[in-house]
CSV table of C-alpha atoms and ligand atoms in Angstrom, one decimal:
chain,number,residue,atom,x,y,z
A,1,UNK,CA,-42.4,31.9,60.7
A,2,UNK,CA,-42.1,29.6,57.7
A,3,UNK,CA,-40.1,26.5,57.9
A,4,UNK,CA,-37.1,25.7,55.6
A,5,UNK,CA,-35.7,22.9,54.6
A,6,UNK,CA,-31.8,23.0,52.4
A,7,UNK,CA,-31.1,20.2,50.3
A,8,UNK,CA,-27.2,19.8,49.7
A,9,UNK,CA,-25.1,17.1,48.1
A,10,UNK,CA,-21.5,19.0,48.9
A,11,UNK,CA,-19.9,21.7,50.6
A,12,UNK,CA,-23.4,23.7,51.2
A,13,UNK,CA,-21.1,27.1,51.2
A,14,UNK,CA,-24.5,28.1,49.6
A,15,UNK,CA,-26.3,26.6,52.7
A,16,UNK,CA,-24.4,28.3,55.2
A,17,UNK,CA,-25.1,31.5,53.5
A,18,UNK,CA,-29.2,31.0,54.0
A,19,UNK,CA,-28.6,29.7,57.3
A,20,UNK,CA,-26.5,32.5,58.6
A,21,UNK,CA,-29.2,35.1,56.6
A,22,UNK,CA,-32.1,33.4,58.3
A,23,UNK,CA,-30.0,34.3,62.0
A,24,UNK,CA,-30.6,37.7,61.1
A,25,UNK,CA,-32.9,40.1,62.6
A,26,UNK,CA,-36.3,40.4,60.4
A,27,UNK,CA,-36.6,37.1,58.5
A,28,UNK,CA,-39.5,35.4,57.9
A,29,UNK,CA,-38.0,32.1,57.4
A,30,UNK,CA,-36.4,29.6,59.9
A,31,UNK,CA,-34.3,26.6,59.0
A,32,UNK,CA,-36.0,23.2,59.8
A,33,UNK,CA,-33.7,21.0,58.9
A,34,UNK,CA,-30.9,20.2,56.1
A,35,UNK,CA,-31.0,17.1,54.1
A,36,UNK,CA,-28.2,15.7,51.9
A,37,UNK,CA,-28.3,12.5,49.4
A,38,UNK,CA,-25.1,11.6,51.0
A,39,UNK,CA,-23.4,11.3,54.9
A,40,UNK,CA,-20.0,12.7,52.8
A,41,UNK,CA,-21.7,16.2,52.0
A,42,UNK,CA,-19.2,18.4,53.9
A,43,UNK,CA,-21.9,20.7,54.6
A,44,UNK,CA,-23.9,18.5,57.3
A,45,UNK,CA,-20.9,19.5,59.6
A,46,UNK,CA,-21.8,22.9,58.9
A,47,UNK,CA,-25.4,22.8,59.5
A,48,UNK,CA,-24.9,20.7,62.9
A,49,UNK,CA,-22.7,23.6,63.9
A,50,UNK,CA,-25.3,26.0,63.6
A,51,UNK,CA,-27.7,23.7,65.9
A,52,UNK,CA,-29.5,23.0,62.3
A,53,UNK,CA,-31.3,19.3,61.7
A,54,UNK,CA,-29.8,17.2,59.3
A,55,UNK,CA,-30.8,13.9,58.0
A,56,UNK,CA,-29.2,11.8,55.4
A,57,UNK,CA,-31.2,10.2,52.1
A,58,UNK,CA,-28.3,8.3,50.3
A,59,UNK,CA,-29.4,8.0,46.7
A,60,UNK,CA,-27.4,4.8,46.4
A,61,UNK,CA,-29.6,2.0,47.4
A,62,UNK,CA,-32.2,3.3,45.5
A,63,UNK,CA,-30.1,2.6,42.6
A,64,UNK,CA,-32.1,4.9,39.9
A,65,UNK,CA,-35.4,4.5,41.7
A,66,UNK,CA,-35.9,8.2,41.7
A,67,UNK,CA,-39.9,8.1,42.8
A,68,UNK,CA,-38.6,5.7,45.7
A,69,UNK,CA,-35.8,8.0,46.7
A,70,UNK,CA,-38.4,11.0,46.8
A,71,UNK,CA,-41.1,9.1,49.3
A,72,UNK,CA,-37.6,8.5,51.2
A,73,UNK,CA,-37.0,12.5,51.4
A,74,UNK,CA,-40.8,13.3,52.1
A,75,UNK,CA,-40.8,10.6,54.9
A,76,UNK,CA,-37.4,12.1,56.1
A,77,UNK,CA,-38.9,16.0,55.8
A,78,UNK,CA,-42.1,15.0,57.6
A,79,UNK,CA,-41.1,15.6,61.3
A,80,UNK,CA,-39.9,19.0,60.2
A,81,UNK,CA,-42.7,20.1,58.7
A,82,UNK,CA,-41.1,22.7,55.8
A,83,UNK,CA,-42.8,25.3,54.3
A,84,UNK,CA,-40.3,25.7,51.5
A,85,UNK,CA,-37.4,23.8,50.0
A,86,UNK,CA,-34.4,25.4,49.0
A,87,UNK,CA,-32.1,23.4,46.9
A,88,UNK,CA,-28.3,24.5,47.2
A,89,UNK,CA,-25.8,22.4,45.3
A,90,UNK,CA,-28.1,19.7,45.3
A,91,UNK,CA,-27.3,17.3,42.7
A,92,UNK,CA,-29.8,14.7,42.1
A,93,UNK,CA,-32.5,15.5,39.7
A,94,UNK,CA,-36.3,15.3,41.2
A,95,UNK,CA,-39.1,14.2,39.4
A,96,UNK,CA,-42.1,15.6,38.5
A,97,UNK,CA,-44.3,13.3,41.6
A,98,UNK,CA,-41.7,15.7,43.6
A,99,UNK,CA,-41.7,19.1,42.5
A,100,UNK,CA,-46.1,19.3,41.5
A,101,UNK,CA,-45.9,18.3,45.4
A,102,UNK,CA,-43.6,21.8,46.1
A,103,UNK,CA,-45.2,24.0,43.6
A,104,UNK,CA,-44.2,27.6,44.3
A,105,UNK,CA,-42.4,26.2,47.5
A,106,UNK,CA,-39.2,25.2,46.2
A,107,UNK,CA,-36.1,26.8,45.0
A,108,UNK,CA,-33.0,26.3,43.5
A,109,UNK,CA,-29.8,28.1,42.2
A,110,UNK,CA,-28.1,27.6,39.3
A,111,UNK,CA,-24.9,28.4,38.1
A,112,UNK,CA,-25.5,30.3,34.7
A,113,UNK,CA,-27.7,33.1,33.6
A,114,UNK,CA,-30.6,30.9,32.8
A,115,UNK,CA,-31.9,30.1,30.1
A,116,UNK,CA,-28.1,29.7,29.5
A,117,UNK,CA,-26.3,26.5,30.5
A,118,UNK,CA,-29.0,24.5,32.3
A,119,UNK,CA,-27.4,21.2,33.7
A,120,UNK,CA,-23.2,20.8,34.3
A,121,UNK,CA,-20.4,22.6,33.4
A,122,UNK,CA,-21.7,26.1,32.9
A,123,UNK,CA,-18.3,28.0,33.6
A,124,UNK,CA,-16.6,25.7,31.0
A,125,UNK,CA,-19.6,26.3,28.3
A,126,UNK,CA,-19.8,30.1,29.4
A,127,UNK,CA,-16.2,30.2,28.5
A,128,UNK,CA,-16.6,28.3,25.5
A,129,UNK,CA,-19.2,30.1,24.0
A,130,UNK,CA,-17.3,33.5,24.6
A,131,UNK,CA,-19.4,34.7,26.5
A,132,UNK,CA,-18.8,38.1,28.4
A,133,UNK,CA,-21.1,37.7,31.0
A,134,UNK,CA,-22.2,35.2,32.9
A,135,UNK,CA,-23.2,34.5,36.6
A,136,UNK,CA,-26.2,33.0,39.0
A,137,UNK,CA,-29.7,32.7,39.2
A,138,UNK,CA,-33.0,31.4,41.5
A,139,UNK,CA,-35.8,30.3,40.2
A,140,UNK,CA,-38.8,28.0,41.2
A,141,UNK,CA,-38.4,24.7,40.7
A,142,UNK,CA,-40.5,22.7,38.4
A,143,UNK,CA,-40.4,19.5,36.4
A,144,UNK,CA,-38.1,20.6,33.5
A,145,UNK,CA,-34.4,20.8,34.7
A,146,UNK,CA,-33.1,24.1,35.9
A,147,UNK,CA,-36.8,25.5,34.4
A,148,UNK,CA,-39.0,27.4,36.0
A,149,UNK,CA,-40.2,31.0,37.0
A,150,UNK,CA,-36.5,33.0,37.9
A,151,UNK,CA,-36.5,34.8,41.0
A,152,UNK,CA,-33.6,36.7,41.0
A,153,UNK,CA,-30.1,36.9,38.7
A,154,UNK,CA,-27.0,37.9,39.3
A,155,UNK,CA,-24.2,39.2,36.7
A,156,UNK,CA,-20.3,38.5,36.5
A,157,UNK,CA,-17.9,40.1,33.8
A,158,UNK,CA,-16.0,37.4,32.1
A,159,UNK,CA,-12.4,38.4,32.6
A,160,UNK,CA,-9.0,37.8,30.3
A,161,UNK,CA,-7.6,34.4,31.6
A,162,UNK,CA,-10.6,33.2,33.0
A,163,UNK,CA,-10.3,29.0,33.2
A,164,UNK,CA,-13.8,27.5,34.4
A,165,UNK,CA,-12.3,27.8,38.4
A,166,UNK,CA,-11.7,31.4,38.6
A,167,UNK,CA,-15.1,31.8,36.8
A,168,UNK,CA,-16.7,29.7,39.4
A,169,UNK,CA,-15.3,31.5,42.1
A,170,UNK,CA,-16.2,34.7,40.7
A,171,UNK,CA,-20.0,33.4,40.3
A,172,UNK,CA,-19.8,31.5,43.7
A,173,UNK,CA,-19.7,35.3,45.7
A,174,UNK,CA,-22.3,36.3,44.2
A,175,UNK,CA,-24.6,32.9,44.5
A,176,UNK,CA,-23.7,34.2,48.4
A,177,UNK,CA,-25.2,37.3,48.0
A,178,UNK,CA,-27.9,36.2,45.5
A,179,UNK,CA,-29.8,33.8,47.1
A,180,UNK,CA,-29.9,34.8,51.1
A,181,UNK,CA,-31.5,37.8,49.2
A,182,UNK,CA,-34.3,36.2,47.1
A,183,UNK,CA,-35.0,33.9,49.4
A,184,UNK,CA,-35.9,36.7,52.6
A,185,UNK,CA,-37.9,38.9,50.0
A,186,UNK,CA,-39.3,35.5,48.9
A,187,UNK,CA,-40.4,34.4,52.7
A,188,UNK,CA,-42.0,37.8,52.9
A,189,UNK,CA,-44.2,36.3,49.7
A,190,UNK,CA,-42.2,39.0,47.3
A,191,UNK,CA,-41.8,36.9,44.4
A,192,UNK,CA,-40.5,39.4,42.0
A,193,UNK,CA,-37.2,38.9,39.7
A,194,UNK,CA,-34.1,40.6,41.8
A,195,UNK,CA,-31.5,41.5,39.7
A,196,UNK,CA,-27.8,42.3,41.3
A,197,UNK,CA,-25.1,43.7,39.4
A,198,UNK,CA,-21.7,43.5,40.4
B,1,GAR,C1,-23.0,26.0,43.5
B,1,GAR,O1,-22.1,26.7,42.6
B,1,GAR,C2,-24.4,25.8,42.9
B,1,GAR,O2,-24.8,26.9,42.2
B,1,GAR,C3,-24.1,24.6,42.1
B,1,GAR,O3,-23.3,23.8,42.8
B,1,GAR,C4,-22.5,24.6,43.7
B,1,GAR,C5,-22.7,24.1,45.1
B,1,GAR,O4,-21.8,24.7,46.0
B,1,GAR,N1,-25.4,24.0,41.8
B,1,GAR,C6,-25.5,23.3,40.7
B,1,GAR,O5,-24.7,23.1,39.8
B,1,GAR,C7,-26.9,22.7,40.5
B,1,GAR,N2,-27.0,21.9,39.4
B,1,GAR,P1,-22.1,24.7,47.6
B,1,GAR,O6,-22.3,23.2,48.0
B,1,GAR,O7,-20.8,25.2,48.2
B,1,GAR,O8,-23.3,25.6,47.8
């Protein structure tokens, strides 16, 4: 079984949903633990229900000290020995010292159709731009922000009256769907693009 480790900063609604996938029947992942950058993330209550880990690396004191606050998280992560990292909602960019370490071992979700709309505000820009689709997608992480070989996408229509809110929660069932379902056919070592269409 291969040991995963979540990395949230929020509500971890995306957690939850790889948690409760990896409680089902023929998964060859296991959650280890689930870190957050900050004792506030709602999700930790979440986890702890589950009988999940958690551990807490506030970003804070290390007051833009990213290559400190990584040997923080790799000291934290030690005692649970992951496998693979999956970031979900976590919002505190890593450096390259960070993810060369997790190579092919970490990923993330992102709230756009990459390549469109890498860092904040996607819904707003989606909208902005006109665009009539938009959605989620996983990919490995590497050193470039929200870069990286994509592992699976999934599609939203953009709908009359859309503000970025009722985009988001459009996007936000299928982030749900998406990544419990990369990330199992990942475990199994299938690291082929899955594309859902809603
Ligand atoms: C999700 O929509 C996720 O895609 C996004 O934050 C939200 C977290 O929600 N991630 C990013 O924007 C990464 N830059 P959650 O805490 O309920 O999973």
């Amino acid at each position: 079984t291969l040991r995963v480790a979540v990395f949230i900063s929020g509500g971890g609604s995306n957690m939850v949903s790889l948690l409760d996938d990896m409680a089902r029947a023929g998964h060859a992942g296991a959650p280890c633990v689930v870190l957050a950058n900050s004792a506030d993330a709602g999700g930790l209550a979440r986890a702890h229900e589950r009988g999940v880990p958690t551990v807490v690396v506030d970003h804070r004191p290390f007051a833009g000290d990213r290559p400190a606050f990584e040997a923080a998280i790799s000291a934290a992560l030690e005692p649970h020995a992951p496998d693979i990292i999956c970031l979900a909602g976590f919002m505190r960019m890593l450096t390259g010292g960070f993810t060369d370490q997790w190579a092919g071992r970490m990923l993330n979700i992102h709230p756009s159709l990459l390549p469109k709309y890498k860092g904040l505000h996607t819904h707003a820009r989606a909208l902005e731009a006109g665009d009539a689709e938009h959605g989620c997608t996983v990919h490995e992480v590497t050193a470039a922000l929200d870069d990286g070989p994509l592992l699976g996408q999934a599609r939203v229509p953009v709908l009359e009256g859309d503000t970025p809110d009722t985009l988001a929660a459009r996007v936000l069932v299928q982030e749900h769907l998406l990544y419990p379902a990369v990330l199992r056919r990942f475990a199994a070592g299938n690291h082929e693009m899955l594309i859902l269409q809603s």
